[in-house]
mmCIF file of N, CA and C in Angstrom:
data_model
loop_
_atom_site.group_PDB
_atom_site.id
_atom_site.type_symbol
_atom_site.label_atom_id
_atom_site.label_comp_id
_atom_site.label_asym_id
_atom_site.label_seq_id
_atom_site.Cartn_x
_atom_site.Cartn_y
_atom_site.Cartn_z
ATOM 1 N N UNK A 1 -15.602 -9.863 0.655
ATOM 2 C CA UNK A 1 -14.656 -9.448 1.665
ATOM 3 C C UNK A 1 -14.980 -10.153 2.982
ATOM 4 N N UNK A 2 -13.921 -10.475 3.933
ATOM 5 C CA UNK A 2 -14.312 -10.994 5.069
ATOM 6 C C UNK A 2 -13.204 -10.257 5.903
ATOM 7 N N UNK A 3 -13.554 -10.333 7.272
ATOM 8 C CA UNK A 3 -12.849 -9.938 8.367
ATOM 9 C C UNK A 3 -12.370 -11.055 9.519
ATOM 10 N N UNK A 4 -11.331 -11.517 9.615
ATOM 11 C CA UNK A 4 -10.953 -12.412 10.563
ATOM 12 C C UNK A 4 -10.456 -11.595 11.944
ATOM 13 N N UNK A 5 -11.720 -11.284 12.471
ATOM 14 C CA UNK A 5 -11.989 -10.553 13.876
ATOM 15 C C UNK A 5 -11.167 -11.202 15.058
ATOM 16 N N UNK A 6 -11.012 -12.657 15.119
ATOM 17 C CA UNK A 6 -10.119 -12.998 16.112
ATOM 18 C C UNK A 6 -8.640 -13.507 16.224
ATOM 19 N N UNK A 7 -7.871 -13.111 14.795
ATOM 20 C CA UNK A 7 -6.920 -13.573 14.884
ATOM 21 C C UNK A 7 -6.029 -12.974 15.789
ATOM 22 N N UNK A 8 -5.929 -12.638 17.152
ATOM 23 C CA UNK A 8 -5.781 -12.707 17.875
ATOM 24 C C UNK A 8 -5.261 -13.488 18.952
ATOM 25 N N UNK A 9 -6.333 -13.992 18.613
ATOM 26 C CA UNK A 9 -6.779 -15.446 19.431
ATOM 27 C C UNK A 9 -5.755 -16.984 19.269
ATOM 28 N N UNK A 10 -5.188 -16.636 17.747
ATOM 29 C CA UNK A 10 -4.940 -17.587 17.246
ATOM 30 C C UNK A 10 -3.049 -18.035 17.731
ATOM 31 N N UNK A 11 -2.613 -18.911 17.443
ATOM 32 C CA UNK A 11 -1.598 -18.485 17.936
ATOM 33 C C UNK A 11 -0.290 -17.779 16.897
ATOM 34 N N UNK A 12 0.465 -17.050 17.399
ATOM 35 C CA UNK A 12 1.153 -16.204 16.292
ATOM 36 C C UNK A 12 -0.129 -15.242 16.361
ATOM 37 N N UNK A 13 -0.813 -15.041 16.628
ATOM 38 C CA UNK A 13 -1.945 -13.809 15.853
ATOM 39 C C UNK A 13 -2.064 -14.002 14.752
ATOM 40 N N UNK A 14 -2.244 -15.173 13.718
ATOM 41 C CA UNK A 14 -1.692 -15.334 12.060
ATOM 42 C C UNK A 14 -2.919 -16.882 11.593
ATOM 43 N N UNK A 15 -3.223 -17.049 11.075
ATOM 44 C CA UNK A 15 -3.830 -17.607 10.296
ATOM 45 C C UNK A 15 -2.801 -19.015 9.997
ATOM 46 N N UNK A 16 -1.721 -18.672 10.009
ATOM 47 C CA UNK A 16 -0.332 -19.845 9.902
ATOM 48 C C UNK A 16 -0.050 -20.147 11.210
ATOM 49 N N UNK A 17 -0.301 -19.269 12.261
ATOM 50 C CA UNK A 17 -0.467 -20.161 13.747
ATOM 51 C C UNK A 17 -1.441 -21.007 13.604
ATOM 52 N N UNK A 18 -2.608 -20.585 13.602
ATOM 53 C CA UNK A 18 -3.315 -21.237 13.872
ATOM 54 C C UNK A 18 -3.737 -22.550 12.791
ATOM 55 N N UNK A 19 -3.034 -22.350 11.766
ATOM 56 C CA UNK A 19 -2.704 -24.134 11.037
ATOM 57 C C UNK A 19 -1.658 -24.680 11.320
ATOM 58 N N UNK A 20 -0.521 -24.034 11.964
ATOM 59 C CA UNK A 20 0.796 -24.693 12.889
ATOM 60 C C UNK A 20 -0.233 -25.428 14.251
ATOM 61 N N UNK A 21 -0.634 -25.165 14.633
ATOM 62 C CA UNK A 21 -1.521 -25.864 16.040
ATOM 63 C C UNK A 21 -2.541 -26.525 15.618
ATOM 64 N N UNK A 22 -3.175 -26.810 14.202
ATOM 65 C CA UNK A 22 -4.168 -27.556 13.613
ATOM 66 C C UNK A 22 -3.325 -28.884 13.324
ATOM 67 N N UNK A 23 -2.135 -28.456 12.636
ATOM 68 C CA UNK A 23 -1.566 -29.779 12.233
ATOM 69 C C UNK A 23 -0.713 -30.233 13.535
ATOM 70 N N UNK A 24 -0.897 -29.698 14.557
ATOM 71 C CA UNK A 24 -0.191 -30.211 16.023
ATOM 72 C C UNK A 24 -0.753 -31.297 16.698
ATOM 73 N N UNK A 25 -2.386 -30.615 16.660
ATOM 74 C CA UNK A 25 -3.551 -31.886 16.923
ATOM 75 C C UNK A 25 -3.904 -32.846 16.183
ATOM 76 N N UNK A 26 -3.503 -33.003 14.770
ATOM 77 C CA UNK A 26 -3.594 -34.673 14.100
ATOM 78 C C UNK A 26 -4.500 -33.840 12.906
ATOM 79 N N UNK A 27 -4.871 -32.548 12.725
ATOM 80 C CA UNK A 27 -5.098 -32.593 10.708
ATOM 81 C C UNK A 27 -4.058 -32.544 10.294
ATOM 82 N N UNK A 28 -4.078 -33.599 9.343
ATOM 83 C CA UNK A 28 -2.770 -33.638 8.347
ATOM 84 C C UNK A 28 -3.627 -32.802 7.142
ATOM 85 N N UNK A 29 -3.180 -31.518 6.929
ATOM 86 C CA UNK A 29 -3.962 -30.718 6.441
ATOM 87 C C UNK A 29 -3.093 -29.965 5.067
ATOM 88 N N UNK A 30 -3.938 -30.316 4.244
ATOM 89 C CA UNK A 30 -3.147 -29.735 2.692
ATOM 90 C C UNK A 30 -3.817 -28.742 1.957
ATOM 91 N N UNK A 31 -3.597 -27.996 1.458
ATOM 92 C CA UNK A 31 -4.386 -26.928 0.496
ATOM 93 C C UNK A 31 -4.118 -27.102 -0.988
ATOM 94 N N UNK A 32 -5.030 -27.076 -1.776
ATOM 95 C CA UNK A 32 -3.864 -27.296 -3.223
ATOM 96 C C UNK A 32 -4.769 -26.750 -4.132
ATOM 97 N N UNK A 33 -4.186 -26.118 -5.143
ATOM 98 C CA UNK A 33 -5.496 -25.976 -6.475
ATOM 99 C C UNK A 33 -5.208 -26.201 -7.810
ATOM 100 N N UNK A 34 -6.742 -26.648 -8.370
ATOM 101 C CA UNK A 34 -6.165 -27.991 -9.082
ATOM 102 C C UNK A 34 -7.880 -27.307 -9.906
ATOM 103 N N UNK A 35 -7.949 -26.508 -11.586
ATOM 104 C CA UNK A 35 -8.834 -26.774 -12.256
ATOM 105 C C UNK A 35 -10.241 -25.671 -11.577
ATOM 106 N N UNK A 36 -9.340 -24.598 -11.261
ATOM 107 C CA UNK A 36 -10.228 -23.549 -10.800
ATOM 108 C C UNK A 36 -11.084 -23.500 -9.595
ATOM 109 N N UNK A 37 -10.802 -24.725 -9.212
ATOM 110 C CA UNK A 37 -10.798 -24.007 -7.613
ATOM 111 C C UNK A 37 -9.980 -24.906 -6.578
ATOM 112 N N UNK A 38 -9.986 -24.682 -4.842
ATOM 113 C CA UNK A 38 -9.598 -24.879 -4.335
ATOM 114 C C UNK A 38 -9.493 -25.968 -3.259
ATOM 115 N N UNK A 39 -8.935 -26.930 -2.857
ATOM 116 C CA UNK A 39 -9.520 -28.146 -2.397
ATOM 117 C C UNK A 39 -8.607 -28.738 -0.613
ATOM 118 N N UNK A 40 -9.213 -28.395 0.103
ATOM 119 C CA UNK A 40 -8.485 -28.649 1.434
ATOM 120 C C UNK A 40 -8.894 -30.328 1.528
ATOM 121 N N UNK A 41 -8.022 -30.806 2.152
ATOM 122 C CA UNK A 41 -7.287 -32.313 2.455
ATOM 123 C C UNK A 41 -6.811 -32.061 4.029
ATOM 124 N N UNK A 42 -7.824 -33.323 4.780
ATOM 125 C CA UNK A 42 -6.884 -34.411 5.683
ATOM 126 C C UNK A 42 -6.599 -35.483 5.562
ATOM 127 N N UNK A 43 -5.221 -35.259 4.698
ATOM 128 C CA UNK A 43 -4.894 -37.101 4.548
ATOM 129 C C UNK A 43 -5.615 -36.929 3.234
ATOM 130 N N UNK A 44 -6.321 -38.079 2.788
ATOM 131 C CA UNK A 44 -6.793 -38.961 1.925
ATOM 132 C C UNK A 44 -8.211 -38.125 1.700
ATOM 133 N N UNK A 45 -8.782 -37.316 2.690
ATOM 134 C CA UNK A 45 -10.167 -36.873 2.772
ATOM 135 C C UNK A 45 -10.453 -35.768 2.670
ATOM 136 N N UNK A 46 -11.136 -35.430 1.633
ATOM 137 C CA UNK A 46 -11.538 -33.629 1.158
ATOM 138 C C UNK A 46 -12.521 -33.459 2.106
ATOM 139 N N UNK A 47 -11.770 -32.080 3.187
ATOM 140 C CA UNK A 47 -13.331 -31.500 3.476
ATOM 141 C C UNK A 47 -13.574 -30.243 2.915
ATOM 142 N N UNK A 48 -12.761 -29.822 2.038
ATOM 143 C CA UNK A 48 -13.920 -28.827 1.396
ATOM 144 C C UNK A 48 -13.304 -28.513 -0.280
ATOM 145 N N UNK A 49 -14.507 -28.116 -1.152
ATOM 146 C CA UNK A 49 -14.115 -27.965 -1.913
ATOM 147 C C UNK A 49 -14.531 -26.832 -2.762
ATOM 148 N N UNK A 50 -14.233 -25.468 -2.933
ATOM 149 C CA UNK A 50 -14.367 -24.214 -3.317
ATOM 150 C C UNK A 50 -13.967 -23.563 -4.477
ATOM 151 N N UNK A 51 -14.480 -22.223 -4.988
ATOM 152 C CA UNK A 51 -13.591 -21.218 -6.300
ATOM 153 C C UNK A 51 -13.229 -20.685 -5.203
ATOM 154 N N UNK A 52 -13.015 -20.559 -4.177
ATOM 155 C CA UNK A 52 -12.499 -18.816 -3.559
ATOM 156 C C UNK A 52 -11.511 -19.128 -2.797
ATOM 157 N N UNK A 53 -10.822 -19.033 -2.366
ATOM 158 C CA UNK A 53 -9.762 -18.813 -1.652
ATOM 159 C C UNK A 53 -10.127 -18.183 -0.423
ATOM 160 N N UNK A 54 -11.002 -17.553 -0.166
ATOM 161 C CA UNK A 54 -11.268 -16.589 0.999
ATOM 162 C C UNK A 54 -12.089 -17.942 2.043
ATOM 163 N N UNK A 55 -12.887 -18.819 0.863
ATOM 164 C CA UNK A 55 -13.574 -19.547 1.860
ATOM 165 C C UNK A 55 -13.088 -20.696 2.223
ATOM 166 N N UNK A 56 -11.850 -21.638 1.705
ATOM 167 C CA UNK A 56 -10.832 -22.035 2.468
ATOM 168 C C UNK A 56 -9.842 -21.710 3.625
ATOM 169 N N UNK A 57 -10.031 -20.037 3.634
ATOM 170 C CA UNK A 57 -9.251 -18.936 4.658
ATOM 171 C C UNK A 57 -10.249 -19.124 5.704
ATOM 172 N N UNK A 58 -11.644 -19.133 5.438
ATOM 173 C CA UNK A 58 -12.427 -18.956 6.836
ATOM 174 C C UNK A 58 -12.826 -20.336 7.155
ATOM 175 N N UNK A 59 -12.665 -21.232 6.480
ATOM 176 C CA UNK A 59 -12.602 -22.711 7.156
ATOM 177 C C UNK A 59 -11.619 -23.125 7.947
ATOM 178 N N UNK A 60 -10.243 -22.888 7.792
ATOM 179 C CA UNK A 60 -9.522 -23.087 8.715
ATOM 180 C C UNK A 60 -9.130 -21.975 9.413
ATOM 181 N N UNK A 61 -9.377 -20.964 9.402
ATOM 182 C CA UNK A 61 -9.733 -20.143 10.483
ATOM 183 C C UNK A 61 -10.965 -20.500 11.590
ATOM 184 N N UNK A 62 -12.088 -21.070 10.964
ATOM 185 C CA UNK A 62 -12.936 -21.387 12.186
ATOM 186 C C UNK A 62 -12.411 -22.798 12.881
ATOM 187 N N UNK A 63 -11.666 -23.481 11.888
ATOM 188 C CA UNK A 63 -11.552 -24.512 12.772
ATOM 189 C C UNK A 63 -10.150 -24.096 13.869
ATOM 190 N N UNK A 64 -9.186 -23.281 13.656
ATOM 191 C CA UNK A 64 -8.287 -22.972 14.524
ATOM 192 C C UNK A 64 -8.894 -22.464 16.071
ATOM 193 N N UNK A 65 -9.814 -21.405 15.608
ATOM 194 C CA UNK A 65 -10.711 -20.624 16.710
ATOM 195 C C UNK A 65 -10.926 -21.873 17.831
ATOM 196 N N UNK A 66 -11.861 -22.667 17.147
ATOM 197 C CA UNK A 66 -12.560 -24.067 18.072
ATOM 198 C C UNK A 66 -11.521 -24.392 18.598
ATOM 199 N N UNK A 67 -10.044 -24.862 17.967
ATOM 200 C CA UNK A 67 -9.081 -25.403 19.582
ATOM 201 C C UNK A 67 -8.687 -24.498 20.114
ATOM 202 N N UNK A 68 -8.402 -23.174 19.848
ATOM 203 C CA UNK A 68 -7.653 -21.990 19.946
ATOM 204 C C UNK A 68 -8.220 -21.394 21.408
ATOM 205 N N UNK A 69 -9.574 -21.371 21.247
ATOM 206 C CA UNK A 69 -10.346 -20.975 22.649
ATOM 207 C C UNK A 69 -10.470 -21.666 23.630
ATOM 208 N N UNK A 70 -10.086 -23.374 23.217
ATOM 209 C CA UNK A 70 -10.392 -23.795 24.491
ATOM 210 C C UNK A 70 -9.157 -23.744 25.920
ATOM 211 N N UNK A 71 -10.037 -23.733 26.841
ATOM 212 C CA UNK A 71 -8.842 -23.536 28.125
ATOM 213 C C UNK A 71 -7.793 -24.774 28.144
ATOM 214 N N UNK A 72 -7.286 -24.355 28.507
ATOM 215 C CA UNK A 72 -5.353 -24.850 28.628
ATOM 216 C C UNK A 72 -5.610 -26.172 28.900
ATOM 217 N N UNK A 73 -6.430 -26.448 29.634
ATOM 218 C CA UNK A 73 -6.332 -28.210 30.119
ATOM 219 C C UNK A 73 -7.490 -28.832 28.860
ATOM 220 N N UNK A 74 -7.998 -28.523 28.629
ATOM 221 C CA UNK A 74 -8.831 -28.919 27.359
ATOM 222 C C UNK A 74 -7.971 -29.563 26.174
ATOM 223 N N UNK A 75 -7.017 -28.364 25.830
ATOM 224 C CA UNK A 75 -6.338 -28.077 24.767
ATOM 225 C C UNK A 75 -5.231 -28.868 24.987
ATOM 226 N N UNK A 76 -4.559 -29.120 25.515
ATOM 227 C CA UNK A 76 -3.933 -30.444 26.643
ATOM 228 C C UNK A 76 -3.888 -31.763 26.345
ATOM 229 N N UNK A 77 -5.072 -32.213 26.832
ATOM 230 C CA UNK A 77 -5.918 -33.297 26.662
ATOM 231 C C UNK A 77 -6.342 -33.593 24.852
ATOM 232 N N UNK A 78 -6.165 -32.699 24.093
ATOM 233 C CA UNK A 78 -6.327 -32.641 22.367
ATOM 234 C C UNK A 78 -5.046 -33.223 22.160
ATOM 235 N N UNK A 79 -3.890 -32.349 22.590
ATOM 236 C CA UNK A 79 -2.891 -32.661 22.136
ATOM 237 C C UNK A 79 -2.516 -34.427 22.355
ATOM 238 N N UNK A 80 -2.896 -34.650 23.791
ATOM 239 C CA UNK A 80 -2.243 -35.493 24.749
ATOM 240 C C UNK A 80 -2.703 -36.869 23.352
ATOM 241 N N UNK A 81 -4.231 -36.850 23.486
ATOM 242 C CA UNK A 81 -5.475 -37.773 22.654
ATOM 243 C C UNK A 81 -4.113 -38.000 21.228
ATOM 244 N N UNK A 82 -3.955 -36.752 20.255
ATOM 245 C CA UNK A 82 -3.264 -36.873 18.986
ATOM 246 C C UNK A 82 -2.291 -37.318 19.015
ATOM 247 N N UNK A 83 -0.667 -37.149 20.089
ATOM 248 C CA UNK A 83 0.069 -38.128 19.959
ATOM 249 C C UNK A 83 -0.466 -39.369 19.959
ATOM 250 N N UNK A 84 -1.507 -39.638 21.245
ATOM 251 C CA UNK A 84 -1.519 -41.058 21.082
ATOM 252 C C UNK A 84 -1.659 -41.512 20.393
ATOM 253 N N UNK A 85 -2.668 -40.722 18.947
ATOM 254 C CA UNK A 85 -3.521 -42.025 18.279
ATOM 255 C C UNK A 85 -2.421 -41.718 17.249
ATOM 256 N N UNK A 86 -1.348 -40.976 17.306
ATOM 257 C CA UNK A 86 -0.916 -41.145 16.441
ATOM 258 C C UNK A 86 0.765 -42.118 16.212
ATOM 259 N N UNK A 87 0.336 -42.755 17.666
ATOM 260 C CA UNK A 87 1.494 -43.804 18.106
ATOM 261 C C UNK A 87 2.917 -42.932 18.609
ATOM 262 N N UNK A 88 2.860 -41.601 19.170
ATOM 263 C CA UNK A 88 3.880 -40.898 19.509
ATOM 264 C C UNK A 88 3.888 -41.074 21.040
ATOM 265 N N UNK A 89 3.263 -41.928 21.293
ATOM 266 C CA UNK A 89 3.238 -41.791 23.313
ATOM 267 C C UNK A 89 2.754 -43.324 23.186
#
């Protein structure tokens, strides 16, 4: 069992905010399961690979938290960085 204590924080209050604002900043981020367990993707690159489902839930939950908290001009400057590199500016 786990408790996601700050979704709150996140935006939407939801776990789907806070991967709506993950894939805002440049993870091109996929979930898929494939042979009993579970395998998150950016792009071309597995970062994780699990049986549980819960611990794909608290991976991108911690990674939402990390942009989620930072102050407004921080978070800004993430965004500003990801269009660029992603040739949108």
């Amino acid at each position: 069992m786990q408790e996601l204590k700050w979704l709150e924080e996140l935006p939407e209050q939801s776990l789907e905010g806070g991967i709506k604002l993950l894939k805002e900043l440049g993870w091109n981020l996929q979930v898929r399961e494939m042979d009993g367990f579970f395998f998150v993707n950016s792009g071309h690159i597995v970062l994780l690979k699990t049986s549980t489902r819960e611990s794909v839930d608290a991976l991108l939950y911690g990674m939402a938290i990390s942009f989620s908290t930072l102050p407004e001009s921080a978070l800004h400057a993430v965004r500003k960085f990801a269009k660029e590199s992603a040739g949108e500016i």
